[in-house]
Every structure is written in C-alpha cells, then in structure tokens.
Amino acid sequence: MTTNWTILHEKVMHHLDAIYADVPLDMPIGKLASQLIETIGIKREEDIVMPGPYVNYWDEQDIIMITYGDSVINEGELPLTTLYNFLNKYCKTTINNVHILPFFPFSSDDGFSVIDYSSVNESLGDWAEVSQIAKDYGLMVDLVINHCSARSVWFENFIKGEGAGHDFFFTASPDDDLSMVTRPRVSPLLRETQTANGTRYVWCTFSHDQVDFDFRNPQVLLAFIDIIRLYIEKGSKIFRLDAVAFLWKIVGTTCINLIQTHEVIRLIRTLIEHIDPSIMLITETNIPNRENLTYFGNANEAHAIYNFSLPPLLVNTLVTGSCRYLKSWIMSMPPAQHGTTYFNFIASHDGIGLRPAEGLLDEDEISELVHTMQNFGGKISWRASAHGQQKPYEINITLFDALQGTTKGPDKWQIERFICAHAIMLAMEGIPGIYIHSLLGTSNDYDKVANTGQNRSINRKRWSLPELEALLDSPYSQHHKVLTRVSQLIRIRKTQDAFHPNASQYTLQMGDQIFGFWRQSLDRKQSVFCISNISDEAQSILLSDINLVGTDHWLELISREVIHDVNAFMTLQPYQTIWISNQDSE
C-alpha cells in the first residue's frame, strides 16, 4: 500500500538526487530524506498534509508592510511592542501581513549578517513579542540562507576546526579561476582566514562579515530546515529567501542561478507544503528580469517572486514623463500560474536595484536616471562588472524624495507623483508590499548615512513614536497626507474582486503619457480600467477608446464619480489615477 509518507519520501529523494548528483555523500539519500522530513516536523503519517495543485492562498485583501523591528521606537517600550501598537493604531484597516526584517542578533548589514538564527535580538524584544504580532498579522520572516555572520558560533567553530558548523562554509583557492563569478559588491570575494587547519579562503558574496554557506554539505540543509520549523512554530506564514540566487557555488561558473539552487528551493517548498500548504516562499533575487522569472519554476518553486524590475521602471516613468519602457515590460510579463503570484513593491529597505533594469532600460536611460536621483540627494552603490569595471548597482534614496520632480528638476507635484506610483502598484497583478517609510512619506535620512557610513541608511530612518504621531496628526504634514491617501487606495483595492493577485491583466495602448491596464476578476464579473497620467501636464482621454460597455454602469472608484457617458472625454490632472469599474464592491 502506498502511503502519504512513501509519496513524500520519494519526492524528497528525487530532489536530493538532483541536488547532490555530483556530490559524494556520507549517508544514503533515503536516510537523508527521512531526516529532512522528520526535521520539518513530520513524525507520523497523520502529520502529512497533501497539497492541492495550483491553489491560491491569497486574495485582493492581502497587503504586506515591510519594516524593521525598530523603525518606530518609544522610550521605555520594546520596539516590537511599539511596532505592534503602531500597526493596530494606524494600519488595522489596511495591512494584514507584516514583513519584519531580520530581528535576530547580528553583526552588520542591519540584520542580514545573522549571529544566531534561533533567538530574537534582545534590543527588539523576544519570541513572545514576535508571536504577538503573528497572532493578528500574517508574519513574513527572512531566511538569510546564503550566508551568516563571521561572529556566529558556527564560524567560530570553523576557525577552531571542531563543533557544530565547523564544516558549514564554502572555501576556494586564490588560484582558482573566479573570473566568471557574478558579484553584487566590489569587495574581494575571498576572505583569508587563519584556522586550526591552516589558512583558508572563505567565500564572501557580500562582505567579509557575511561568510557563505556550503550547501554541498547536507548538514547545512538540515540546519536550515530546522530553522524553518522553528519559525513556523513561532507563527511565520511567509518566508523571504534572502539572496537565494547565490546559494550554490561551482568554481569556474557564474555561481548564480545554478540548477542546484532551484532544486533546493523546490525541496524546501515540498517539505513546507506537506505540513501547511498556505505557507508561502518568496524568493529575493535581485537579478535581470528574465532570470528572475525562472524562480517560479513550474509552479513548484517560489510561490511569489519579487518584481524587482518594477521600482526602477516606475520611477523612470514618473521622472521622464514617458511610460514607453514600463509599458513594454508589463506587456512582456507572463501571467503567473495559479499557485504563484508576483510580489510587487516600489520601495524597500534596500535601494532601487538597477540590475533588474538591464535589458529593459538602455545605458543612456539608466545614466540619466542615476543622474536625476543624485540631483535629488540620492547615493549610488556600485558593483564590479565581468570586465572589472564599476557599474551602478543600486540607487539609495527614499521613494518620496526620488519622486520630488522630473529630469527637469524638483517641482510642485511630489505628493501627487508619489501617490500615482502607489496607485499603479496597488492595481497591478500580484500582492503589494509597502515599505513603512513609503506609508509614512519619509524623506532622506542624511544624519543616519553620516553616522553609519552606509548608503542604504538613507532609507532606514528610525522614527520616535511621539514625533511621528505629532506629524501624522497634523493635516498639513507630508506624512499625514501620504498615509491618508495611500491608506484610502489600499482600502479601495481590498474590496475589488478584479484586484485579486491572479486576476487577468491586459495592457492598454494610450500613448506615452498615459499608462493603463485592464483587470478582470477571476469570475469575469468585474472589470476595472486602471489609468494614470504619468506626466506633469493635464491629459485628456476619450472613454470610448477603452471600450467601456454601454450597457454597464461605470463608476470611478477613487473619486466615486459616476460615469454617465461612455463616449465622453475625461481630463486627468498631472499624476492623477482613475480606477473605472463596472461594479462597486465597496
């Protein structure tokens, strides 16, 4: 008799055969498969859930807020408690999921150099505070899977040559041919380290404080499955696989997007979905668009992928006043299969990545975008190209300040332009992710850059709660205006069936100054035409050009204006967005 355990065990073995095809193991594949299944928390046949194919465990009400655990602080209160109270006061009707950026003990990179994966940074709180948030909001956590801190016990044991983790790290030789390796940084790839076993050269994709794991050792895989189990027990519902594209290394290759990396993600998905199919994996792969799309697999890898091309393309659109590149890209994007979706964002704790714009914007367009952002106070982070040249890798700037003007310079349309960006993102196919500093309309934090010496600090302000509340309560502040208007858009989105992450999306052809697309609900009953003037001049559109059916009743959802004449002209003010629907779901 074939049991669910047998089916799962064979599936896990299939993944392992692909991952370790060229790696000699010191245990049978079948035994390793059993260990992995037990480590994820499946001890008995009754523990196994058999997932259905192509199921969407999300809908139009899902919004994810991205934040550090201490983005808002209040004297005498644990930051995670402050975050919980902030969410309840300002976001209860808009946000239902929260991505708390790494909240573990760390040594650098604002949390992404993890010292201990199993505990909470005591300056933020404890697991009790994390679980409190997880009870009322879907909790998204980072699985920093490519590397850990050089101050971790694992790396200390690597130096000593004994104990847990002593064989967890990838090493190479300075004499190896590493010329093809894809680098997101300009620091030396190998870190010379004196160990009990002599001088070793440890692979460091990002920095010498972030030492890369060696997944050729199955004990590393087992350790991370154990970490995943712990996070699930603490309430995690969404896992962000940080920098996962670099996970598997083979000397002499690019060491990015290797087939073993994809298979590891498939294995993790298989294990997770057999204990709770509603848990999501989101891959954080800041790479060119075509490569990024491969992380969907055949609806058997990531449930969602970061839509990394959207931020640079949308910012470029709004500062140039032309949607030509954005329109071309969105037309080329395949609809996500059921069981998968896009994770849309236009700002995050990192900057505006430029690698995902490669092949979509030409070099002159990227150069002009970089120059414009520098004029708006932005910083530029660099990477080494394959030929050793430095290329712009990331623009470091808050989204609010990135949209303060156009290529002509700052102007009076900053808030309108900023709201337009969010209206476009919120209406698109996929699940929206909104960075807390976008929700709050935060400007560049130059003091923090000066204090840390890190460009990314410009967009990582730490707000004092009393100061922030005073600004949010003032109807004249940019922060109040932004929070009020973005929250209004979110509340509208959450009531429209046509904004389901997997609802159909079709691009409209309305010239370079008007960006539009049509969304249709899964049951085909609701249509919403999402149209934005992305220029600094008023634009008129003829409603008949978008084929509004005359027998339907049409309503503009944002202004609540009823459309009586489907053949009339409508004038859109600079950066105005309209959502025209044939039914009102509010």
Coordinates of C-alpha atoms in Angstrom, one line a residue:
M1 CA 0.0 0.0 0.0
T2 CA 1.4 3.4 -1.0
T3 CA 1.1 5.8 1.9
N4 CA 1.4 9.6 2.0
W5 CA 4.7 9.1 3.8
T6 CA 6.0 7.0 0.9
I7 CA 4.9 9.5 -1.7
L8 CA 6.6 12.4 0.2
H9 CA 9.7 10.4 0.9
E10 CA 10.1 9.5 -2.8
K11 CA 9.5 13.1 -3.8
V12 CA 12.2 14.4 -1.3
M13 CA 14.6 11.7 -2.6
H14 CA 14.0 12.9 -6.2
H15 CA 15.0 16.5 -5.1
L16 CA 18.1 15.2 -3.3
D17 CA 19.2 13.1 -6.3
A18 CA 19.2 16.2 -8.4
I19 CA 20.9 18.4 -5.8
Y20 CA 23.7 16.0 -4.9
A21 CA 24.2 14.3 -8.2
D22 CA 27.8 15.4 -8.4
V23 CA 28.5 15.4 -4.6
P24 CA 29.6 12.3 -2.7
L25 CA 27.6 11.9 0.4
D26 CA 28.5 10.0 3.6
M27 CA 24.9 8.7 4.0
P28 CA 22.3 7.1 1.8
I29 CA 19.9 9.5 0.0
G30 CA 17.0 7.7 1.6
K31 CA 18.3 8.3 5.1
L32 CA 18.9 12.0 4.4
A33 CA 15.3 12.3 3.0
S34 CA 13.9 10.7 6.2
Q35 CA 15.9 13.1 8.4
L36 CA 14.7 16.1 6.4
I37 CA 11.1 15.0 6.7
E38 CA 11.4 14.5 10.5
T39 CA 13.3 17.8 10.9
I40 CA 10.5 19.8 9.3
G41 CA 8.2 18.3 12.0
I42 CA 6.6 15.3 10.3
K43 CA 6.9 12.3 12.6
R44 CA 3.8 10.3 11.7
E45 CA 1.6 9.6 8.7
E46 CA -1.1 11.7 10.3
D47 CA 1.2 14.8 10.3
I48 CA 1.3 14.9 6.5
V49 CA -1.0 17.3 4.5
M50 CA -1.3 16.5 0.8
P51 CA -1.3 19.9 -1.0
G52 CA -3.6 20.5 -4.0
P53 CA -2.0 21.8 -7.2
Y54 CA -2.4 25.4 -8.4
V55 CA -4.2 26.7 -5.3
N56 CA -4.1 30.5 -4.5
Y57 CA -3.9 31.0 -0.7
W58 CA -4.1 34.8 -1.1
D59 CA -6.6 37.3 -2.5
E60 CA -7.1 41.1 -3.0
Q61 CA -7.1 41.8 0.7
D62 CA -3.5 40.8 1.2
I63 CA -1.1 43.7 1.7
I64 CA 2.3 43.3 3.2
M65 CA 4.0 46.0 5.1
I66 CA 7.9 45.9 5.1
T67 CA 9.5 47.2 8.3
Y68 CA 12.4 46.8 10.6
G69 CA 11.5 45.8 14.2
D70 CA 12.7 49.2 15.4
S71 CA 11.5 51.5 12.6
V72 CA 9.4 53.1 15.2
I73 CA 10.6 53.4 18.8
N74 CA 9.1 54.6 22.0
E75 CA 11.0 55.3 25.2
G76 CA 10.5 52.6 27.9
E77 CA 8.9 50.1 25.4
L78 CA 10.3 47.2 23.5
P79 CA 10.4 48.1 19.8
L80 CA 8.4 45.1 18.7
T81 CA 5.7 46.1 21.1
T82 CA 5.8 49.6 19.7
L83 CA 5.5 48.2 16.2
Y84 CA 2.5 46.1 17.3
N85 CA 0.8 49.1 18.8
F86 CA 1.6 51.2 15.7
L87 CA 0.1 48.6 13.4
N88 CA -3.1 48.5 15.5
K89 CA -3.4 52.3 15.6
Y90 CA -2.6 53.2 12.0
C91 CA -2.8 50.1 9.9
K92 CA -5.6 47.9 11.2
T93 CA -7.9 48.6 8.2
T94 CA -5.2 48.4 5.6
I95 CA -2.4 46.0 6.4
N96 CA -2.9 42.3 7.1
N97 CA 0.6 41.0 6.8
V98 CA 3.9 42.4 8.1
H99 CA 7.4 41.6 7.0
I100 CA 9.7 42.2 9.9
L101 CA 13.2 42.5 8.5
P102 CA 15.8 40.3 10.3
F103 CA 15.1 40.5 14.0
F104 CA 17.9 38.2 15.1
P105 CA 21.2 39.0 16.8
F106 CA 23.5 40.4 14.0
S107 CA 26.9 42.0 13.5
S108 CA 26.4 44.1 10.3
D109 CA 24.2 44.9 7.3
D110 CA 21.3 46.0 9.5
G111 CA 20.4 42.4 10.4
F112 CA 21.4 40.5 7.3
S113 CA 24.6 39.2 9.0
V114 CA 23.0 36.8 11.4
I115 CA 24.8 35.7 14.5
D116 CA 22.1 33.4 15.9
Y117 CA 19.1 32.3 13.8
S118 CA 17.2 30.8 16.8
S119 CA 16.9 33.9 19.0
V120 CA 15.4 37.4 18.8
N121 CA 17.7 40.4 19.2
E122 CA 17.1 41.4 22.8
S123 CA 17.1 45.1 22.0
L124 CA 13.9 44.4 20.0
G125 CA 12.1 42.0 22.3
D126 CA 11.7 38.2 22.4
W127 CA 9.8 35.5 20.7
A128 CA 6.8 36.5 22.8
E129 CA 6.6 39.9 21.0
V130 CA 7.1 38.3 17.6
S131 CA 4.3 35.8 18.3
Q132 CA 2.0 38.6 19.5
I133 CA 2.3 40.2 16.1
A134 CA 1.9 36.9 14.3
K135 CA -1.4 36.3 16.1
D136 CA -3.0 39.4 14.5
Y137 CA -1.0 39.7 11.2
G138 CA 0.5 37.3 8.8
L139 CA 4.1 37.2 9.7
M140 CA 6.8 37.3 7.0
V141 CA 10.3 36.5 8.1
D142 CA 13.7 36.5 6.4
L143 CA 15.5 33.2 5.9
V144 CA 19.1 34.5 5.4
I145 CA 20.1 31.4 3.7
N146 CA 23.2 32.3 1.7
H147 CA 25.5 33.5 4.5
C148 CA 25.8 34.2 8.2
S149 CA 27.9 36.4 10.4
A150 CA 31.6 35.8 10.8
R151 CA 30.9 36.3 14.5
S152 CA 28.5 33.3 14.7
V153 CA 29.3 30.2 16.8
W154 CA 29.2 28.2 13.5
F155 CA 32.1 30.3 12.0
E156 CA 34.0 30.4 15.3
N157 CA 33.9 26.6 15.2
F158 CA 35.0 26.7 11.6
I159 CA 38.1 28.6 12.8
K160 CA 38.6 26.1 15.6
G161 CA 38.1 23.2 13.3
E162 CA 35.6 21.4 15.5
G163 CA 32.0 21.6 16.7
A164 CA 28.7 22.4 15.1
G165 CA 29.3 24.4 11.9
H166 CA 32.9 23.7 11.5
D167 CA 32.3 22.4 8.0
F168 CA 29.5 24.7 7.0
F169 CA 31.4 27.2 4.9
F170 CA 32.4 27.4 1.3
T171 CA 36.1 27.9 0.6
A172 CA 38.1 28.3 -2.6
S173 CA 41.7 29.0 -3.6
P174 CA 43.1 32.3 -4.8
D175 CA 44.5 30.3 -7.7
D176 CA 41.0 29.2 -8.8
D177 CA 39.5 30.8 -11.9
L178 CA 36.9 33.1 -10.4
S179 CA 36.6 35.4 -13.3
M180 CA 33.0 34.4 -14.2
V181 CA 31.6 34.8 -10.7
T182 CA 28.7 37.3 -10.6
R183 CA 29.3 39.9 -7.8
P184 CA 26.8 42.3 -6.3
R185 CA 29.7 44.1 -4.5
V186 CA 33.2 45.4 -5.2
S187 CA 34.9 43.9 -2.1
P188 CA 37.3 40.9 -2.6
L189 CA 35.4 37.7 -3.0
L190 CA 37.7 35.5 -0.8
R191 CA 38.4 36.2 2.9
E192 CA 41.8 34.9 4.1
T193 CA 41.1 33.2 7.5
Q194 CA 43.6 31.6 9.8
T195 CA 42.1 28.3 11.2
A196 CA 43.3 25.3 13.2
N197 CA 43.6 23.6 9.8
G198 CA 45.7 26.3 8.3
T199 CA 44.9 29.2 6.1
R200 CA 41.5 29.0 4.4
Y201 CA 39.9 31.3 1.9
V202 CA 36.3 31.7 2.7
W203 CA 33.8 32.7 0.0
C204 CA 32.0 36.1 0.8
T205 CA 29.5 37.1 -1.8
F206 CA 28.5 40.3 0.0
S207 CA 31.1 41.3 2.7
H208 CA 33.8 39.7 4.8
D209 CA 31.5 39.8 7.8
Q210 CA 29.0 37.7 5.8
V211 CA 30.5 34.2 5.2
D212 CA 28.8 32.0 2.6
F213 CA 27.5 28.5 3.5
D214 CA 28.5 25.4 1.6
F215 CA 25.3 23.5 0.8
R216 CA 27.3 20.6 -0.7
N217 CA 27.3 19.6 3.0
P218 CA 23.8 18.2 3.7
Q219 CA 24.2 19.2 7.3
V220 CA 23.8 22.8 6.2
L221 CA 20.5 21.9 4.6
L222 CA 19.3 20.1 7.7
A223 CA 20.2 23.0 9.8
F224 CA 18.1 25.4 7.7
I225 CA 15.1 23.0 7.6
D226 CA 15.3 23.0 11.5
I227 CA 15.4 26.8 11.4
I228 CA 12.3 26.9 9.2
R229 CA 10.5 24.5 11.5
L230 CA 11.3 26.9 14.5
Y231 CA 10.0 29.9 12.6
I232 CA 6.7 28.1 11.7
E233 CA 6.2 27.2 15.3
K234 CA 6.6 30.9 16.2
G235 CA 3.9 31.9 13.7
S236 CA 5.6 32.5 10.4
K237 CA 3.4 32.3 7.4
I238 CA 5.7 33.8 4.7
F239 CA 9.4 33.1 4.1
R240 CA 11.6 35.5 2.2
L241 CA 14.6 33.6 0.9
D242 CA 17.3 36.3 1.1
A243 CA 19.9 36.4 -1.7
V244 CA 19.0 32.8 -2.6
A245 CA 20.2 33.1 -6.2
F246 CA 23.8 32.8 -4.9
L247 CA 23.2 29.7 -2.7
W248 CA 25.1 27.0 -4.8
K249 CA 28.6 27.6 -5.9
I250 CA 30.7 25.8 -8.5
V251 CA 34.2 27.2 -9.2
G252 CA 34.5 28.1 -12.8
T253 CA 30.9 29.2 -13.2
T254 CA 28.9 32.4 -12.6
C255 CA 27.8 30.9 -9.2
I256 CA 24.4 32.4 -9.6
N257 CA 21.0 30.8 -10.5
L258 CA 22.6 27.3 -10.7
I259 CA 20.3 24.3 -11.2
Q260 CA 21.1 23.1 -7.7
T261 CA 19.8 26.4 -6.3
H262 CA 16.5 25.9 -8.0
E263 CA 16.3 22.3 -6.8
V264 CA 17.0 23.4 -3.2
I265 CA 14.0 25.8 -3.4
R266 CA 11.8 23.1 -4.8
L267 CA 12.8 20.8 -1.9
I268 CA 12.0 23.5 0.7
R269 CA 8.6 24.1 -0.9
T270 CA 7.9 20.3 -0.9
L271 CA 8.7 20.0 2.8
I272 CA 6.8 23.1 3.8
E273 CA 3.6 22.5 1.8
H274 CA 3.3 19.0 3.3
I275 CA 2.8 20.5 6.8
D276 CA 0.9 23.7 5.8
P277 CA 0.2 24.4 2.1
S278 CA -0.8 28.0 2.9
I279 CA 2.8 28.9 3.9
M280 CA 4.5 31.0 1.2
L281 CA 8.0 31.1 -0.1
I282 CA 9.1 34.4 -1.7
T283 CA 12.5 34.5 -3.5
E284 CA 14.5 37.6 -3.2
T285 CA 16.5 37.5 -6.4
N286 CA 17.8 41.0 -7.4
I287 CA 18.8 40.0 -10.9
P288 CA 17.7 40.7 -14.5
N289 CA 14.0 40.1 -15.2
R290 CA 14.3 37.1 -17.4
E291 CA 16.4 35.2 -14.8
N292 CA 14.1 36.3 -12.0
L293 CA 11.1 34.7 -13.7
T294 CA 12.7 31.3 -13.6
Y295 CA 12.2 31.2 -9.8
F296 CA 8.5 30.3 -10.4
G297 CA 9.7 27.0 -11.8
N298 CA 6.6 25.1 -13.0
A299 CA 4.6 26.4 -10.0
N300 CA 6.8 24.2 -7.9
E301 CA 9.5 26.7 -6.6
A302 CA 8.6 30.2 -5.2
H303 CA 5.0 30.9 -4.6
A304 CA 5.9 34.6 -5.3
I305 CA 8.9 36.4 -6.8
Y306 CA 10.0 39.9 -6.0
N307 CA 9.0 42.0 -9.1
F308 CA 12.4 43.7 -9.0
S309 CA 12.1 45.4 -12.4
L310 CA 9.1 47.4 -11.2
P311 CA 10.8 50.0 -9.0
P312 CA 13.4 51.3 -11.5
L313 CA 10.9 51.2 -14.4
L314 CA 8.2 53.0 -12.5
V315 CA 10.5 55.7 -11.1
N316 CA 12.0 56.2 -14.6
T317 CA 8.4 56.5 -16.0
L318 CA 7.4 59.2 -13.5
V319 CA 10.6 61.3 -13.7
T320 CA 10.7 61.2 -17.6
G321 CA 7.0 61.5 -18.2
S322 CA 7.1 58.6 -20.6
C323 CA 5.7 55.1 -19.9
R324 CA 7.3 53.6 -23.0
Y325 CA 9.7 51.3 -21.2
L326 CA 7.2 50.4 -18.4
K327 CA 4.5 49.5 -20.9
S328 CA 6.9 47.4 -23.0
W329 CA 7.9 45.5 -19.9
I330 CA 4.5 44.9 -18.4
M331 CA 3.3 43.6 -21.8
S332 CA 6.1 41.1 -21.8
M333 CA 5.4 39.7 -18.3
P334 CA 3.7 36.3 -18.4
P335 CA 0.6 35.9 -16.1
A336 CA 1.6 34.0 -13.0
Q337 CA 0.1 30.5 -12.9
H338 CA -2.4 29.8 -10.2
G339 CA -0.5 28.8 -7.1
T340 CA 2.1 31.5 -7.8
T341 CA 2.0 35.3 -8.0
Y342 CA 4.1 38.4 -8.2
F343 CA 5.3 40.3 -5.1
N344 CA 5.1 43.9 -6.2
F345 CA 7.0 46.6 -4.4
I346 CA 8.4 50.0 -5.4
A347 CA 10.4 50.7 -2.2
S348 CA 12.2 48.6 0.4
H349 CA 14.9 48.7 3.0
D350 CA 17.4 48.4 0.1
G351 CA 17.7 50.9 -2.7
I352 CA 16.3 50.9 -6.2
G353 CA 18.1 48.0 -7.9
L354 CA 19.5 48.6 -11.4
R355 CA 20.4 45.1 -12.4
P356 CA 16.7 44.2 -12.9
A357 CA 16.5 47.1 -15.4
E358 CA 19.3 45.7 -17.5
G359 CA 17.9 44.8 -20.9
L360 CA 14.8 46.9 -20.2
L361 CA 16.4 50.4 -20.0
D362 CA 19.3 51.2 -22.2
E363 CA 22.5 52.5 -20.7
D364 CA 21.8 56.1 -21.5
E365 CA 18.4 55.9 -19.8
I366 CA 20.0 54.3 -16.7
S367 CA 22.6 57.0 -16.7
E368 CA 20.0 59.8 -16.8
L369 CA 18.0 58.1 -14.1
V370 CA 21.1 57.8 -11.9
H371 CA 22.0 61.5 -12.6
T372 CA 18.4 62.6 -11.7
M373 CA 18.4 60.6 -8.4
Q374 CA 21.8 62.1 -7.5
N375 CA 20.3 65.6 -8.1
F376 CA 17.5 64.6 -5.7
G377 CA 20.0 63.7 -2.9
G378 CA 20.4 60.0 -3.7
K379 CA 23.5 57.9 -3.3
I380 CA 24.8 55.3 -5.7
S381 CA 26.1 51.8 -4.7
W382 CA 28.4 50.1 -7.2
R383 CA 29.3 46.6 -8.3
A384 CA 32.1 45.0 -10.3
S385 CA 31.2 44.0 -13.9
A386 CA 32.5 40.9 -15.6
H387 CA 35.3 43.0 -17.1
G388 CA 36.3 44.6 -13.7
Q389 CA 34.6 47.9 -14.3
Q390 CA 32.4 49.5 -11.7
K391 CA 28.7 49.7 -12.7
P392 CA 25.8 51.3 -10.8
Y393 CA 24.2 48.5 -8.8
E394 CA 21.6 50.4 -6.7
I395 CA 20.2 53.9 -6.2
N396 CA 19.9 54.7 -2.5
I397 CA 17.1 57.2 -1.8
T398 CA 13.7 57.2 -0.2
L399 CA 10.9 56.8 -2.7
F400 CA 9.3 60.0 -1.5
D401 CA 12.4 62.0 -2.4
A402 CA 13.0 60.0 -5.6
L403 CA 9.7 61.4 -6.9
Q404 CA 10.2 65.0 -5.9
G405 CA 10.5 66.1 -9.5
T406 CA 11.4 65.1 -13.0
T407 CA 14.5 65.1 -15.1
K408 CA 13.9 68.8 -15.3
G409 CA 14.3 69.2 -11.5
P410 CA 12.1 69.4 -8.4
D411 CA 8.6 70.7 -8.8
K412 CA 5.3 71.0 -7.0
W413 CA 3.9 67.6 -7.9
Q414 CA 5.9 65.5 -5.4
I415 CA 3.0 64.1 -3.4
E416 CA 0.8 63.6 -6.5
R417 CA 3.6 61.8 -8.2
F418 CA 4.2 59.6 -5.1
I419 CA 0.5 58.7 -4.8
C420 CA 0.4 57.9 -8.6
A421 CA 3.2 55.4 -8.1
H422 CA 1.3 53.6 -5.4
A423 CA -2.0 53.7 -7.3
I424 CA -0.2 51.9 -10.2
M425 CA 1.5 49.3 -8.0
L426 CA -1.7 48.6 -5.9
A427 CA -3.7 47.9 -9.0
M428 CA -1.2 45.5 -10.7
E429 CA -1.3 41.8 -10.9
G430 CA 0.3 40.4 -7.7
I431 CA 0.5 41.0 -4.0
P432 CA 1.5 44.6 -3.0
G433 CA 4.4 45.2 -0.5
I434 CA 4.6 48.6 1.0
Y435 CA 7.7 49.8 2.9
I436 CA 6.8 51.6 6.2
H437 CA 8.7 54.7 5.1
S438 CA 6.6 54.9 2.0
L439 CA 3.5 54.6 4.0
L440 CA 4.8 57.4 6.2
G441 CA 6.2 59.6 3.4
T442 CA 9.7 59.6 5.0
S443 CA 12.4 61.8 3.4
N444 CA 16.2 61.0 3.0
D445 CA 17.9 60.5 6.4
Y446 CA 21.3 62.1 5.8
D447 CA 22.2 62.0 9.5
K448 CA 22.0 58.2 9.6
V449 CA 24.2 58.0 6.5
A450 CA 26.7 60.1 8.2
N451 CA 26.5 58.0 11.4
T452 CA 26.8 54.6 9.7
G453 CA 28.8 55.4 6.6
Q454 CA 26.4 53.2 4.7
N455 CA 24.4 54.5 1.6
R456 CA 21.4 52.3 2.4
S457 CA 20.9 54.0 5.7
I458 CA 19.4 56.9 3.8
N459 CA 16.1 54.9 3.6
R460 CA 16.2 53.3 7.1
K461 CA 15.1 56.1 9.4
R462 CA 14.2 55.2 13.0
W463 CA 11.2 57.3 14.0
S464 CA 10.5 58.4 17.6
L465 CA 6.8 57.5 18.1
P466 CA 5.8 60.8 19.8
E467 CA 7.4 62.8 17.0
L468 CA 5.8 60.6 14.3
E469 CA 2.4 60.7 15.9
A470 CA 2.5 64.5 16.0
L471 CA 3.3 64.6 12.3
L472 CA 0.7 62.0 11.4
D473 CA -1.9 64.0 13.4
S474 CA -1.1 67.2 11.5
P475 CA -3.2 67.6 8.4
Y476 CA -0.6 69.8 6.8
S477 CA 2.4 67.4 7.1
Q478 CA 3.5 65.3 4.1
H479 CA 3.4 62.3 6.4
H480 CA -0.3 62.8 7.2
K481 CA -1.2 63.4 3.6
V482 CA 0.7 60.3 2.3
L483 CA -0.6 58.0 5.0
T484 CA -4.2 59.2 4.5
R485 CA -4.2 58.9 0.7
V486 CA -2.2 55.6 0.4
S487 CA -4.5 54.1 3.0
Q488 CA -7.5 55.2 1.0
L489 CA -6.2 53.4 -2.1
I490 CA -5.5 50.3 -0.1
R491 CA -9.0 50.2 1.3
I492 CA -10.5 50.5 -2.1
R493 CA -8.2 47.8 -3.5
K494 CA -9.2 45.3 -0.8
T495 CA -12.8 45.4 -1.8
Q496 CA -12.4 44.8 -5.6
D497 CA -12.5 41.3 -6.9
A498 CA -10.7 42.5 -10.0
F499 CA -7.7 43.3 -7.9
H500 CA -7.1 39.6 -6.9
P501 CA -3.4 38.9 -7.3
N502 CA -4.2 36.4 -10.1
A503 CA -7.0 38.3 -11.8
S504 CA -6.4 38.9 -15.6
Q505 CA -4.4 41.9 -16.7
Y506 CA -4.2 43.5 -20.1
T507 CA -2.2 46.5 -21.1
L508 CA -3.9 49.5 -22.7
Q509 CA -2.4 51.4 -25.6
M510 CA -2.9 55.1 -24.8
G511 CA 0.3 56.8 -25.8
D512 CA 3.4 57.6 -23.8
Q513 CA 1.9 60.0 -21.2
I514 CA -1.0 57.7 -20.2
F515 CA -0.2 54.4 -18.6
G516 CA -3.1 52.0 -18.3
F517 CA -4.2 48.4 -17.9
W518 CA -7.4 46.5 -17.5
R519 CA -8.0 44.0 -14.7
Q520 CA -10.8 41.4 -14.8
S521 CA -11.9 39.3 -11.8
L522 CA -11.5 35.6 -11.8
D523 CA -15.2 35.1 -12.2
R524 CA -15.1 37.6 -15.1
K525 CA -17.9 39.7 -13.5
Q526 CA -15.9 42.8 -12.6
S527 CA -13.7 44.9 -14.9
V528 CA -11.5 47.7 -13.6
F529 CA -9.7 50.1 -16.0
C530 CA -6.6 51.5 -14.2
I531 CA -5.4 54.6 -16.0
S532 CA -2.7 57.1 -14.8
N533 CA -1.4 60.3 -16.2
I534 CA 2.3 59.9 -15.6
S535 CA 3.2 63.4 -16.9
D536 CA 3.3 66.9 -15.3
E537 CA 0.7 68.2 -17.7
A538 CA -3.1 67.5 -17.9
Q539 CA -4.1 64.8 -20.4
S540 CA -7.4 64.1 -21.9
I541 CA -8.7 60.6 -22.8
L542 CA -11.7 59.5 -24.8
L543 CA -13.5 56.9 -22.8
S544 CA -14.7 55.1 -25.9
D545 CA -11.1 54.3 -26.6
I546 CA -11.0 51.9 -23.7
N547 CA -14.3 50.2 -24.8
L548 CA -16.5 50.8 -21.8
V549 CA -19.6 48.7 -22.5
G550 CA -22.5 51.0 -22.8
T551 CA -24.9 48.6 -21.1
D552 CA -22.9 48.5 -17.9
H553 CA -22.9 51.1 -15.1
W554 CA -19.5 52.6 -14.6
L555 CA -18.0 54.2 -11.5
E556 CA -14.7 55.8 -10.9
L557 CA -13.7 54.1 -7.6
I558 CA -11.3 56.7 -6.2
S559 CA -13.4 59.9 -6.6
R560 CA -16.8 58.0 -6.5
E561 CA -17.8 59.8 -9.7
V562 CA -20.5 58.0 -11.8
I563 CA -19.7 57.9 -15.5
H564 CA -22.9 58.7 -17.4
D565 CA -21.5 59.0 -20.9
V566 CA -19.1 56.2 -22.1
N567 CA -18.2 58.3 -25.2
A568 CA -17.2 61.4 -23.3
F569 CA -13.7 62.9 -22.8
M570 CA -12.2 62.8 -19.4
T571 CA -9.3 65.1 -18.3
L572 CA -6.7 63.7 -16.0
Q573 CA -4.7 66.2 -13.9
P574 CA -0.9 65.7 -13.6
Y575 CA -0.3 62.3 -12.0
Q576 CA -3.9 61.6 -11.4
T577 CA -5.0 57.9 -11.4
I578 CA -8.6 56.7 -12.1
W579 CA -10.0 53.2 -11.5
I580 CA -13.1 52.8 -13.6
S581 CA -15.2 49.8 -12.6
N582 CA -18.4 48.3 -13.9
Q583 CA -19.5 47.3 -10.4
D584 CA -18.9 48.8 -6.9
S585 CA -17.7 46.2 -4.5
E586 CA -17.4 48.5 -1.5

